Short mmCIF file of C-alpha atoms in Angstrom, two decimals:
data_model
loop_
_atom_site.label_atom_id
_atom_site.label_comp_id
_atom_site.label_asym_id
_atom_site.label_seq_id
_atom_site.Cartn_x
_atom_site.Cartn_y
_atom_site.Cartn_z
CA UNK A 1 5.97 24.62 -7.52
CA UNK A 2 5.45 20.93 -6.60
CA UNK A 3 6.29 19.88 -3.20
CA UNK A 4 8.66 16.79 -3.14
CA UNK A 5 7.92 14.22 -0.79
CA UNK A 6 10.98 12.66 0.95
CA UNK A 7 11.60 9.05 -0.20
CA UNK A 8 11.26 7.88 3.36
CA UNK A 9 7.68 8.70 3.19
CA UNK A 10 7.03 6.31 0.37
CA UNK A 11 5.93 3.49 2.36
CA UNK A 12 4.13 0.70 0.47
CA UNK A 13 1.03 -0.26 2.35
CA UNK A 14 1.81 -3.92 2.14
CA UNK A 15 5.25 -3.45 3.85
CA UNK A 16 3.62 -1.38 6.59
CA UNK A 17 1.02 -3.99 7.10
CA UNK A 18 3.67 -6.76 7.21
CA UNK A 19 5.66 -4.99 10.00
CA UNK A 20 2.83 -3.42 12.00
CA UNK A 21 0.29 -6.13 11.77
CA UNK A 22 1.43 -9.40 10.35
CA UNK A 23 4.89 -9.50 12.53
CA UNK A 24 3.60 -7.61 15.20
CA UNK A 25 0.80 -10.25 16.02
CA UNK A 26 3.26 -13.17 15.08
CA UNK A 27 0.98 -14.38 12.24
CA UNK A 28 2.21 -16.63 9.34
CA UNK A 29 1.28 -15.47 5.97
CA UNK A 30 -0.40 -18.89 5.30
CA UNK A 31 -2.62 -18.50 8.34
CA UNK A 32 -3.49 -14.99 7.50
CA UNK A 33 -4.21 -15.76 3.86
CA UNK A 34 -6.68 -18.53 4.93
CA UNK A 35 -8.28 -16.27 7.41
CA UNK A 36 -8.68 -13.45 4.77
CA UNK A 37 -9.94 -15.98 2.00
CA UNK A 38 -7.00 -14.98 -0.24
CA UNK A 39 -4.18 -17.17 -1.84
CA UNK A 40 -0.81 -17.25 0.13
CA UNK A 41 0.84 -15.86 -3.07
CA UNK A 42 -1.38 -12.85 -3.36
CA UNK A 43 -0.83 -11.90 0.13
CA UNK A 44 2.91 -12.50 -0.07
CA UNK A 45 3.14 -10.29 -3.14
CA UNK A 46 1.26 -7.49 -1.20
CA UNK A 47 3.22 -7.66 1.98
CA UNK A 48 6.54 -7.84 0.15
CA UNK A 49 5.67 -4.67 -2.00
CA UNK A 50 5.44 -6.65 -5.19
CA UNK A 51 1.80 -6.05 -5.61
CA UNK A 52 -0.40 -2.89 -4.92
CA UNK A 53 -3.30 -2.85 -2.33
CA UNK A 54 -6.54 -3.47 -3.72
CA UNK A 55 -9.65 -1.89 -2.21
CA UNK A 56 -11.11 -5.52 -1.70
CA UNK A 57 -7.91 -6.37 0.13
CA UNK A 58 -8.14 -3.16 2.15
CA UNK A 59 -11.71 -4.00 3.31
CA UNK A 60 -10.54 -7.67 4.18
CA UNK A 61 -7.78 -5.97 6.61
CA UNK A 62 -10.42 -3.54 7.86
CA UNK A 63 -12.76 -6.32 8.76
CA UNK A 64 -9.93 -8.51 10.26
CA UNK A 65 -8.05 -5.87 12.05
CA UNK A 66 -10.29 -2.87 12.49
CA UNK A 67 -7.96 -0.76 10.19
CA UNK A 68 -9.66 1.86 8.11
CA UNK A 69 -9.70 0.83 4.62
CA UNK A 70 -9.87 4.35 3.52
CA UNK A 71 -6.49 5.04 5.21
CA UNK A 72 -4.94 2.01 3.56
CA UNK A 73 -6.20 3.10 0.11
CA UNK A 74 -4.55 6.53 0.83
CA UNK A 75 -1.39 5.10 1.69
CA UNK A 76 -1.36 3.27 -1.73
CA UNK A 77 -2.47 6.40 -3.60
CA UNK A 78 0.33 8.33 -1.80
CA UNK A 79 2.88 5.74 -2.48
CA UNK A 80 1.86 5.40 -6.21
CA UNK A 81 2.14 8.99 -6.65
CA UNK A 82 5.39 9.43 -4.90
CA UNK A 83 6.77 6.49 -6.94
CA UNK A 84 5.66 8.14 -10.22
CA UNK A 85 7.13 11.48 -9.21
CA UNK A 86 10.43 9.66 -8.52
CA UNK A 87 10.43 7.97 -11.91
CA UNK A 88 8.80 10.62 -14.04
CA UNK A 89 9.74 9.70 -17.61
CA UNK A 90 6.75 11.53 -19.17
CA UNK A 91 7.53 14.66 -21.23
CA UNK A 92 7.57 18.04 -19.38
CA UNK A 93 4.15 19.59 -19.70
CA UNK A 94 3.66 23.34 -19.43
CA UNK A 95 0.90 24.84 -17.65
CA UNK A 96 -2.04 25.49 -19.85
CA UNK A 97 -3.55 29.02 -19.71
CA UNK A 98 -6.98 29.93 -20.92
CA UNK A 99 -7.28 31.42 -24.23
#
């Protein structure tokens, strides 16, 4: 039996970064984008939950703020999996037993 994660735990890493890093440090998206050497549009899409966190972007946040890129990537994977489970439109697959 699969354990279901409560929707409140489905935190998009970009939204978390926006509130806990960007807003907490009173940074503008433009200034941070320049500092991270990424476009303002790409950073805005991430921070507003419209784009997923890439490994490259996780490394940029690690270098700039000392956050662990591995942890940020686990947040993204957990979010993606919870989202897929919540919107599971795939056919039901029965457990496969050895012949």
